[in-house]
Short mmCIF file of C-alpha atoms in Angstrom, two decimals:
data_model
loop_
_atom_site.label_atom_id
_atom_site.label_comp_id
_atom_site.label_asym_id
_atom_site.label_seq_id
_atom_site.Cartn_x
_atom_site.Cartn_y
_atom_site.Cartn_z
CA MET D 89 -27.22 85.77 -55.30
CA LYS D 90 -26.33 84.69 -51.78
CA ARG D 91 -30.04 84.34 -50.97
CA LEU D 92 -30.53 82.01 -53.94
CA LEU D 93 -27.59 79.86 -52.89
CA SER D 94 -28.82 79.71 -49.33
CA HIS D 95 -32.30 78.70 -50.46
CA ALA D 96 -30.88 75.99 -52.74
CA THR D 97 -28.71 74.64 -49.96
CA TRP D 98 -31.67 74.49 -47.57
CA THR D 99 -33.77 72.68 -50.18
CA ILE D 100 -31.08 70.05 -50.79
CA SER D 101 -30.64 69.49 -47.03
CA ALA D 102 -34.36 69.07 -46.52
CA VAL D 103 -34.62 66.54 -49.32
CA ALA D 104 -31.66 64.59 -47.92
CA ALA D 105 -33.21 64.57 -44.46
CA LEU D 106 -36.51 63.28 -45.79
CA PHE D 107 -34.69 60.54 -47.70
CA CYS D 108 -32.82 59.43 -44.56
CA LEU D 109 -36.04 59.31 -42.55
CA ALA D 110 -37.68 57.17 -45.21
CA ALA D 111 -34.69 54.81 -45.27
CA LEU D 112 -34.70 54.47 -41.48
CA ALA D 113 -38.40 53.70 -41.51
CA GLY D 114 -37.82 51.00 -44.10
CA CYS D 115 -34.98 49.49 -42.06
CA GLN D 116 -37.11 49.50 -38.95
CA LYS D 117 -39.81 47.54 -40.75
CA ALA D 118 -37.20 45.10 -42.08
CA LYS D 119 -35.91 44.42 -38.58
CA GLU D 120 -39.27 43.29 -37.32
CA PRO D 121 -39.15 39.48 -36.81
CA ALA D 122 -41.08 37.41 -39.26
CA ASP D 123 -42.51 35.43 -36.42
CA LYS D 124 -43.87 38.45 -34.53
CA ALA D 125 -47.20 36.70 -34.37
CA ALA D 126 -45.58 33.93 -32.40
CA ASP D 127 -44.53 36.44 -29.73
CA ALA D 128 -47.98 37.89 -29.39
CA PRO D 129 -49.67 37.26 -26.01
CA GLY D 130 -52.24 35.00 -27.62
CA PHE D 131 -49.58 32.53 -28.73
CA GLU D 132 -47.51 32.28 -25.52
CA PRO D 133 -47.69 28.87 -23.81
CA LYS D 134 -49.17 28.26 -20.40
CA VAL D 135 -46.52 27.19 -17.85
CA THR D 136 -47.45 24.76 -15.08
CA ASN D 137 -45.37 23.00 -12.42
CA GLY D 138 -42.36 24.96 -13.59
CA ARG D 139 -41.70 22.37 -16.27
CA ASP D 140 -44.81 21.88 -18.45
CA LEU D 141 -45.71 23.99 -21.47
CA GLU D 142 -49.14 24.11 -23.12
CA PHE D 143 -49.37 26.10 -26.34
CA PRO D 144 -52.70 27.43 -27.66
CA PRO D 145 -54.26 25.71 -30.68
CA LYS D 146 -52.30 26.03 -33.93
CA PRO D 147 -49.41 28.10 -32.54
CA PRO D 148 -46.96 29.09 -35.31
CA GLN D 149 -43.85 28.35 -33.24
CA VAL D 150 -44.74 24.68 -32.65
CA SER D 151 -44.42 23.98 -36.35
CA ASN D 152 -40.73 24.90 -36.06
CA PHE D 153 -40.08 22.32 -33.34
CA LYS D 154 -38.76 18.92 -34.40
CA THR D 155 -38.96 15.68 -32.45
CA THR D 156 -36.94 12.48 -32.71
CA GLU D 157 -37.62 8.98 -31.39
CA ALA D 158 -35.26 7.71 -28.68
CA LYS D 159 -33.56 4.53 -29.85
CA PRO D 160 -32.60 1.74 -27.42
CA VAL D 161 -28.94 0.78 -27.08
CA ASN D 162 -27.46 -2.28 -25.43
CA THR D 163 -23.98 -0.85 -24.98
CA SER D 164 -23.27 2.78 -24.38
CA GLU D 165 -19.91 4.43 -24.77
CA GLN D 166 -18.13 7.33 -23.22
CA ARG D 167 -15.89 9.17 -25.63
CA PHE D 168 -12.67 10.91 -24.64
CA THR D 169 -9.52 12.21 -26.23
CA GLY D 170 -6.46 10.22 -25.20
CA ARG D 171 -2.72 10.70 -25.51
CA ILE D 172 -0.43 7.75 -26.23
CA THR D 173 2.67 7.33 -24.08
CA TRP D 174 5.16 4.56 -23.44
CA ASN D 175 4.01 1.84 -21.07
CA GLU D 176 6.21 2.51 -18.04
CA ASP D 177 6.07 -1.18 -17.12
CA TYR D 178 8.06 -1.83 -20.31
CA ALA D 179 10.21 1.31 -20.41
CA VAL D 180 13.30 2.67 -18.67
CA ARG D 181 15.09 6.00 -18.85
CA ILE D 182 18.87 5.83 -18.79
CA TYR D 183 21.00 8.38 -16.95
CA SER D 184 24.75 8.30 -16.40
CA PRO D 185 25.79 7.25 -12.88
CA VAL D 186 29.29 8.66 -13.49
CA ALA D 187 30.71 12.05 -14.38
CA GLY D 188 32.59 12.07 -17.64
CA GLN D 189 32.73 12.85 -21.32
CA VAL D 190 30.99 10.95 -24.10
CA ALA D 191 33.62 9.06 -26.08
CA LYS D 192 31.36 7.07 -28.40
CA ILE D 193 27.64 6.67 -29.01
CA VAL D 194 26.82 3.06 -29.79
CA ALA D 195 23.01 2.98 -30.01
CA ASP D 196 20.65 5.15 -32.04
CA VAL D 197 16.90 5.78 -32.08
CA GLY D 198 15.00 2.84 -33.53
CA GLN D 199 17.72 0.33 -32.69
CA LYS D 200 16.71 -2.81 -30.82
CA VAL D 201 18.82 -3.70 -27.80
CA ALA D 202 19.15 -6.63 -25.42
CA PRO D 203 19.94 -6.50 -21.69
CA GLY D 204 23.61 -5.54 -21.26
CA ASP D 205 24.06 -4.05 -24.73
CA ASP D 206 26.22 -0.93 -24.88
CA LEU D 207 24.46 2.36 -25.48
CA ALA D 208 27.47 4.69 -25.14
CA LEU D 209 31.07 4.77 -23.90
CA LEU D 210 32.18 7.49 -21.48
CA HIS D 211 35.62 8.68 -20.40
CA SER D 212 35.17 8.92 -16.63
CA SER D 213 37.78 9.68 -13.97
CA ASP D 214 35.28 8.58 -11.30
CA TYR D 215 34.89 5.20 -12.92
CA GLY D 216 38.64 5.02 -13.55
CA GLN D 217 39.36 5.67 -9.87
CA ALA D 218 36.85 3.04 -8.74
CA LEU D 219 38.35 0.55 -11.18
CA SER D 220 41.88 1.39 -10.00
CA ASP D 221 40.90 0.87 -6.36
CA TYR D 222 39.41 -2.49 -7.25
CA LEU D 223 42.51 -3.62 -9.17
CA LYS D 224 44.78 -2.57 -6.28
CA ALA D 225 42.58 -4.44 -3.83
CA MET D 226 42.74 -7.55 -6.00
CA ALA D 227 46.54 -7.31 -6.21
CA THR D 228 46.81 -6.90 -2.44
CA LEU D 229 44.46 -9.83 -1.90
CA THR D 230 46.53 -12.04 -4.19
CA GLN D 231 49.73 -11.12 -2.36
CA THR D 232 48.35 -11.58 1.16
CA GLU D 233 46.75 -14.86 0.17
CA LYS D 234 50.13 -16.19 -0.98
CA THR D 235 51.82 -14.98 2.20
CA PHE D 236 49.19 -16.53 4.41
CA LYS D 237 49.43 -19.84 2.54
CA ARG D 238 53.22 -19.84 2.83
CA GLN D 239 53.12 -19.15 6.56
CA LYS D 240 50.69 -22.01 7.07
CA ASP D 241 52.96 -24.33 5.11
CA LEU D 242 55.95 -23.31 7.24
CA THR D 243 54.10 -24.08 10.45
CA THR D 244 53.79 -27.65 9.25
CA TYR D 245 57.56 -27.96 9.54
CA GLY D 246 57.79 -25.77 12.65
CA ALA D 247 59.61 -23.09 10.69
CA ALA D 248 57.15 -20.23 11.28
CA ALA D 249 56.25 -18.44 14.47
CA THR D 250 52.64 -18.40 15.55
CA LYS D 251 52.56 -14.60 15.55
CA ASP D 252 53.73 -14.52 11.92
CA VAL D 253 50.91 -16.85 10.91
CA GLU D 254 48.38 -14.76 12.80
CA GLN D 255 49.66 -11.57 11.18
CA ALA D 256 49.46 -13.14 7.72
CA LYS D 257 45.90 -14.24 8.47
CA ALA D 258 44.92 -10.72 9.57
CA ASP D 259 46.49 -9.18 6.46
CA TYR D 260 44.61 -11.64 4.29
CA ASP D 261 41.28 -10.91 6.01
CA ASN D 262 41.83 -7.17 5.60
CA ALA D 263 42.60 -7.67 1.92
CA VAL D 264 39.39 -9.65 1.44
CA ALA D 265 37.38 -6.87 3.11
CA GLU D 266 39.07 -4.19 1.01
CA LYS D 267 38.42 -6.17 -2.16
CA ASP D 268 34.74 -6.51 -1.26
CA ARG D 269 34.50 -2.76 -0.56
CA ALA D 270 36.20 -1.83 -3.83
CA LEU D 271 34.05 -4.26 -5.80
CA ALA D 272 30.86 -2.87 -4.23
CA ALA D 273 31.96 0.66 -5.15
CA LEU D 274 32.69 -0.46 -8.70
CA LYS D 275 29.36 -2.24 -9.03
CA ARG D 276 27.55 1.01 -8.30
CA TYR D 277 28.55 1.90 -11.86
CA GLY D 278 27.42 -1.45 -13.21
CA THR D 279 29.00 -4.83 -13.75
CA PRO D 280 32.74 -4.53 -14.52
CA THR D 281 33.49 -5.10 -18.20
CA GLY D 282 36.89 -6.72 -17.81
CA ASP D 283 38.67 -4.38 -20.22
CA PHE D 284 40.19 -2.43 -17.27
CA SER D 285 40.16 1.01 -18.88
CA ASP D 286 38.57 4.27 -17.82
CA LEU D 287 35.94 3.81 -20.53
CA TYR D 288 32.63 3.39 -18.78
CA HIS D 289 30.08 1.29 -20.67
CA LEU D 290 26.57 2.77 -20.40
CA ARG D 291 24.33 -0.26 -20.92
CA SER D 292 20.67 -1.07 -21.41
CA PRO D 293 19.16 -2.92 -18.44
CA ILE D 294 16.23 -4.30 -20.46
CA ALA D 295 15.36 -5.59 -23.90
CA GLY D 296 13.53 -3.11 -26.09
CA THR D 297 13.94 -0.36 -28.65
CA VAL D 298 15.79 2.93 -28.30
CA VAL D 299 12.89 5.36 -28.60
CA ASP D 300 14.68 8.55 -27.57
CA LYS D 301 18.28 9.74 -27.43
CA LYS D 302 19.56 12.98 -25.89
CA ILE D 303 23.33 12.57 -26.04
CA ASN D 304 26.13 13.84 -28.30
CA ASN D 305 29.78 12.93 -28.81
CA GLY D 306 32.01 14.98 -26.53
CA GLN D 307 29.13 15.94 -24.26
CA GLU D 308 29.85 16.25 -20.55
CA VAL D 309 27.57 14.18 -18.34
CA ARG D 310 27.32 13.93 -14.59
CA PRO D 311 25.41 11.84 -12.04
CA ASP D 312 23.57 14.80 -10.52
CA MET D 313 21.46 14.87 -13.68
CA ILE D 314 19.43 12.16 -11.94
CA LEU D 315 18.72 14.35 -8.92
CA GLY D 316 18.35 17.71 -10.63
CA SER D 317 15.11 19.58 -10.05
CA THR D 318 15.11 21.71 -13.19
CA THR D 319 14.09 20.61 -16.63
CA ASP D 320 17.51 21.07 -18.18
CA VAL D 321 19.16 18.44 -15.97
CA VAL D 322 16.56 15.70 -15.73
CA THR D 323 16.44 14.74 -19.39
CA PRO D 324 17.54 11.10 -19.75
CA LEU D 325 20.36 10.24 -22.13
CA PHE D 326 18.42 7.31 -23.58
CA THR D 327 14.88 5.97 -23.30
CA ILE D 328 14.39 2.27 -23.90
CA ALA D 329 10.84 0.98 -24.35
CA ASP D 330 8.83 -1.81 -25.87
CA PRO D 331 6.62 -0.11 -28.50
CA SER D 332 4.31 -3.12 -28.63
CA HIS D 333 2.91 -2.16 -25.20
CA LEU D 334 1.51 1.37 -24.82
CA TRP D 335 -0.41 3.50 -22.35
CA ILE D 336 -3.32 5.80 -23.21
CA LEU D 337 -3.71 8.73 -20.81
CA LEU D 338 -7.22 10.16 -20.41
CA ASP D 339 -8.58 13.25 -18.67
CA VAL D 340 -12.09 12.41 -17.47
CA PRO D 341 -14.40 15.33 -16.58
CA GLU D 342 -16.11 15.10 -13.23
CA THR D 343 -19.51 14.84 -14.91
CA ASP D 344 -18.43 11.75 -16.89
CA LEU D 345 -17.25 9.59 -13.98
CA ASN D 346 -20.56 7.76 -13.64
CA GLU D 347 -20.15 4.04 -14.41
CA LEU D 348 -16.47 4.43 -15.34
CA LYS D 349 -14.47 1.57 -13.79
CA ALA D 350 -11.12 -0.12 -14.24
CA GLY D 351 -11.38 -3.28 -16.33
CA GLN D 352 -13.77 -1.90 -18.95
CA ASP D 353 -12.95 -2.44 -22.61
CA VAL D 354 -11.96 0.53 -24.74
CA GLU D 355 -11.66 1.16 -28.46
CA LEU D 356 -9.07 3.51 -29.94
CA ARG D 357 -9.34 5.31 -33.24
CA SER D 358 -6.68 7.45 -34.88
CA PRO D 359 -7.12 9.84 -37.80
CA ALA D 360 -3.88 8.38 -39.13
CA TYR D 361 -5.63 5.04 -39.72
CA PRO D 362 -9.25 5.70 -40.78
CA GLY D 363 -11.59 2.79 -40.21
CA ARG D 364 -9.20 0.88 -37.97
CA VAL D 365 -10.11 0.12 -34.36
CA PHE D 366 -7.48 -0.73 -31.71
CA PRO D 367 -8.84 -2.67 -28.70
CA GLY D 368 -7.59 -1.93 -25.21
CA LYS D 369 -8.59 -2.00 -21.57
CA LEU D 370 -9.09 0.67 -18.94
CA VAL D 371 -6.74 -0.19 -16.07
CA VAL D 372 -6.65 2.85 -13.77
CA VAL D 373 -9.20 5.50 -12.80
CA GLY D 374 -7.65 8.14 -10.56
CA ALA D 375 -8.66 8.47 -6.92
CA SER D 376 -8.79 12.28 -6.89
CA LEU D 377 -9.66 15.26 -9.06
CA ASP D 378 -7.09 17.65 -10.41
CA PRO D 379 -7.93 20.82 -8.42
CA GLN D 380 -7.10 23.09 -11.34
CA THR D 381 -8.78 21.33 -14.26
CA ARG D 382 -11.45 19.38 -12.32
CA VAL D 383 -10.68 16.18 -14.20
CA VAL D 384 -9.68 12.69 -13.08
CA HIS D 385 -6.66 11.14 -14.72
CA ALA D 386 -7.28 7.65 -16.10
CA ARG D 387 -5.13 5.18 -18.00
CA ALA D 388 -5.75 2.40 -20.49
CA ASN D 389 -3.45 -0.27 -21.92
CA VAL D 390 -3.30 -1.08 -25.62
CA GLU D 391 -1.26 -3.63 -27.53
CA ASN D 392 0.62 -2.39 -30.59
CA PRO D 393 2.18 -5.47 -32.20
CA ASP D 394 2.74 -3.90 -35.62
CA GLY D 395 4.03 -0.64 -34.17
CA VAL D 396 1.70 1.66 -36.09
CA LEU D 397 0.66 3.61 -32.99
CA LYS D 398 3.25 6.16 -31.92
CA ALA D 399 3.93 7.83 -28.59
CA GLU D 400 2.43 11.33 -28.23
CA MET D 401 -0.32 10.57 -30.77
CA TYR D 402 -3.77 11.87 -29.88
CA VAL D 403 -6.53 9.33 -30.34
CA THR D 404 -10.26 9.05 -29.76
CA VAL D 405 -11.06 6.59 -26.97
CA ASN D 406 -14.50 5.00 -26.59
CA VAL D 407 -14.98 3.33 -23.21
CA LYS D 408 -17.50 0.49 -23.48
CA LEU D 409 -20.23 0.62 -20.85
CA PRO D 410 -22.50 -2.46 -20.75
CA THR D 411 -26.07 -1.52 -19.85
CA THR D 412 -29.28 -3.39 -19.20
CA GLU D 413 -31.20 -3.74 -22.45
CA GLY D 414 -34.08 -1.32 -22.74
CA LEU D 415 -32.86 1.15 -20.10
CA SER D 416 -30.49 3.26 -22.17
CA VAL D 417 -31.43 5.19 -25.28
CA GLU D 418 -29.69 7.27 -27.89
CA VAL D 419 -30.98 10.76 -28.70
CA PRO D 420 -29.63 13.63 -30.81
CA ALA D 421 -27.11 15.72 -28.90
CA SER D 422 -29.18 18.80 -29.77
CA ALA D 423 -32.05 17.41 -27.68
CA VAL D 424 -30.08 17.64 -24.43
CA ILE D 425 -30.02 20.97 -22.58
CA TYR D 426 -27.43 21.67 -19.88
CA ILE D 427 -28.60 23.92 -17.03
CA ASP D 428 -26.66 24.55 -13.82
CA GLY D 429 -24.91 21.19 -13.83
CA LYS D 430 -27.95 19.15 -14.83
CA TYR D 431 -29.23 17.75 -18.12
CA TYR D 432 -32.77 18.04 -19.47
CA VAL D 433 -34.84 17.13 -22.52
CA PHE D 434 -38.29 18.27 -23.64
CA VAL D 435 -40.81 15.48 -24.26
CA PRO D 436 -44.03 16.06 -26.24
CA ASP D 437 -47.34 14.90 -24.82
CA LYS D 438 -48.55 11.71 -26.55
CA SER D 439 -52.16 12.87 -26.78
CA ASP D 440 -51.76 16.62 -27.32
CA PRO D 441 -49.15 17.88 -29.82
CA ASN D 442 -49.27 21.34 -28.22
CA LYS D 443 -48.09 20.14 -24.79
CA PHE D 444 -44.45 19.60 -23.81
CA SER D 445 -42.74 18.70 -20.55
CA ARG D 446 -39.15 19.32 -19.49
CA ARG D 447 -37.60 16.23 -17.94
CA GLU D 448 -34.30 15.79 -16.09
CA VAL D 449 -32.11 13.01 -17.49
CA THR D 450 -28.82 11.31 -16.77
CA VAL D 451 -26.53 11.20 -19.77
CA MET D 452 -23.26 9.65 -20.77
CA HIS D 453 -20.63 11.29 -22.91
CA GLU D 454 -21.47 11.65 -26.60
CA ARG D 455 -21.64 8.21 -28.20
CA SER D 456 -20.82 9.51 -31.64
CA ALA D 457 -20.94 12.77 -33.53
CA GLY D 458 -24.35 14.31 -32.93
CA ALA D 459 -25.70 11.57 -30.61
CA THR D 460 -25.87 11.24 -26.83
CA VAL D 461 -26.72 8.21 -24.69
CA VAL D 462 -29.34 8.81 -21.99
CA ILE D 463 -29.20 6.18 -19.26
CA GLN D 464 -32.07 7.49 -17.15
CA GLY D 465 -35.12 9.66 -17.81
CA VAL D 466 -36.19 8.65 -21.33
CA LYS D 467 -37.64 5.30 -22.41
CA PRO D 468 -37.08 3.63 -25.77
CA GLY D 469 -39.66 4.79 -28.29
CA GLU D 470 -40.41 8.08 -26.55
CA ARG D 471 -39.97 11.18 -28.65
CA VAL D 472 -37.83 14.12 -27.57
CA VAL D 473 -37.57 17.63 -28.95
CA SER D 474 -34.41 17.63 -31.05
CA ASP D 475 -34.79 21.14 -32.45
CA GLY D 476 -36.35 23.93 -30.40
CA GLY D 477 -35.55 22.83 -26.86
CA LEU D 478 -33.67 26.03 -26.02
CA GLU D 479 -36.60 28.14 -27.22
CA MET D 480 -38.97 26.08 -25.06
CA ASN D 481 -36.70 26.52 -22.08
CA ASP D 482 -36.85 30.29 -22.51
CA TYR D 483 -40.60 30.17 -21.88
CA LEU D 484 -40.02 28.55 -18.49
CA GLY D 485 -37.91 31.53 -17.49
CA ASP D 486 -36.00 29.74 -14.73
CA GLY D 487 -32.67 29.13 -16.44
CA GLU D 488 -30.88 29.18 -19.73
CA GLY D 489 -29.34 26.39 -21.71
CA GLU D 490 -25.69 25.74 -22.45
CA GLY D 491 -24.07 28.52 -24.38
CA SER D 492 -26.09 31.27 -22.67
CA LYS D 493 -25.43 33.18 -19.51
CA PRO D 494 -26.35 30.79 -16.67
CA GLU D 495 -29.01 31.79 -14.19
CA PRO D 496 -30.32 29.98 -11.10
CA THR D 497 -32.78 27.23 -11.96
CA THR D 498 -35.03 25.00 -9.95
CA THR D 499 -34.63 21.25 -10.03
CA PRO D 500 -37.60 19.72 -11.85
CA ASN D 501 -38.98 16.39 -10.80
CA SER D 502 -38.53 13.60 -13.32
#
């Protein structure tokens, strides 16, 4: 009985093994590429000059390559992502110059203010002491002025000694100096209000809109918030800005600096307002690269009269770059290959459809989704390989395109 069971078990195992081998053989055949013929030695292209490819007649892989005609453009654009911020030429951040406690908040976010309008009232012993010193100095000045005047009047009748007049004059001069000192100390906190209380009036120095408020009733404030070096003590109590004037901050990659100059027109687009274009102007291009990110910080101005653009919005910024007609062309982004910091395209031979040449080009940032502006290396009307360029580059064997592991590559001549 045991022998029968053993024989049955062996038979089942053998059948299972044969089935697995058959399945593996089938999988192996399925994994063979459909275009195996294209990889056969007879279909490999001839490489010359390190940049030219010549395929044999009727190669199967060439039928998979697609070409597109380069279209001339009169104005190219560089596209960046920008962040909207307040225009610092029309904005001010308000800190408290006195130590004290918030007694009343007068202004709120969104409220328009004029120069001198109250933003908040603060109970401040520092301000109270400065005000008290000023009031005492004024009282002393008033008294010494009267004494000095009386002594001068008495000398008219010979009823006052010269030394008494001189002393009254000295007291008066000292009172004037003390008043000036006390007034200067008081003015460090702003123009006196005239209500003569310890309530300090925190005012707006400019006309604008309250765009941010970081203050609460009863909150303790102090002047060293202005000088603090940590993030929890440098937050302003109020931010006043003019929302009709905004800045757009741009981070420009090192490779996109070509032809970028202050004064160029820009166009802003926001996903919040589809189809709407906001005109602006590039005003600053940084003088140095950020050592960490390898970008240059740039800035554009934009007018926002209806207030629809908001600070901290992210927008698409197209920088207008006037070019000489006929020199710049637009090609599909897929046609451009990036190798070791340089850009290339493959151009088919006009007389032989089986010949292609890799050509170095100078490109701008993407003009629009799926399109790139080439400013040097391709002429209007020339065709470029828009699908299959990476495969062609593999045949050259001297570098790999963007998205693959980079390898050293030679610089081809254009």
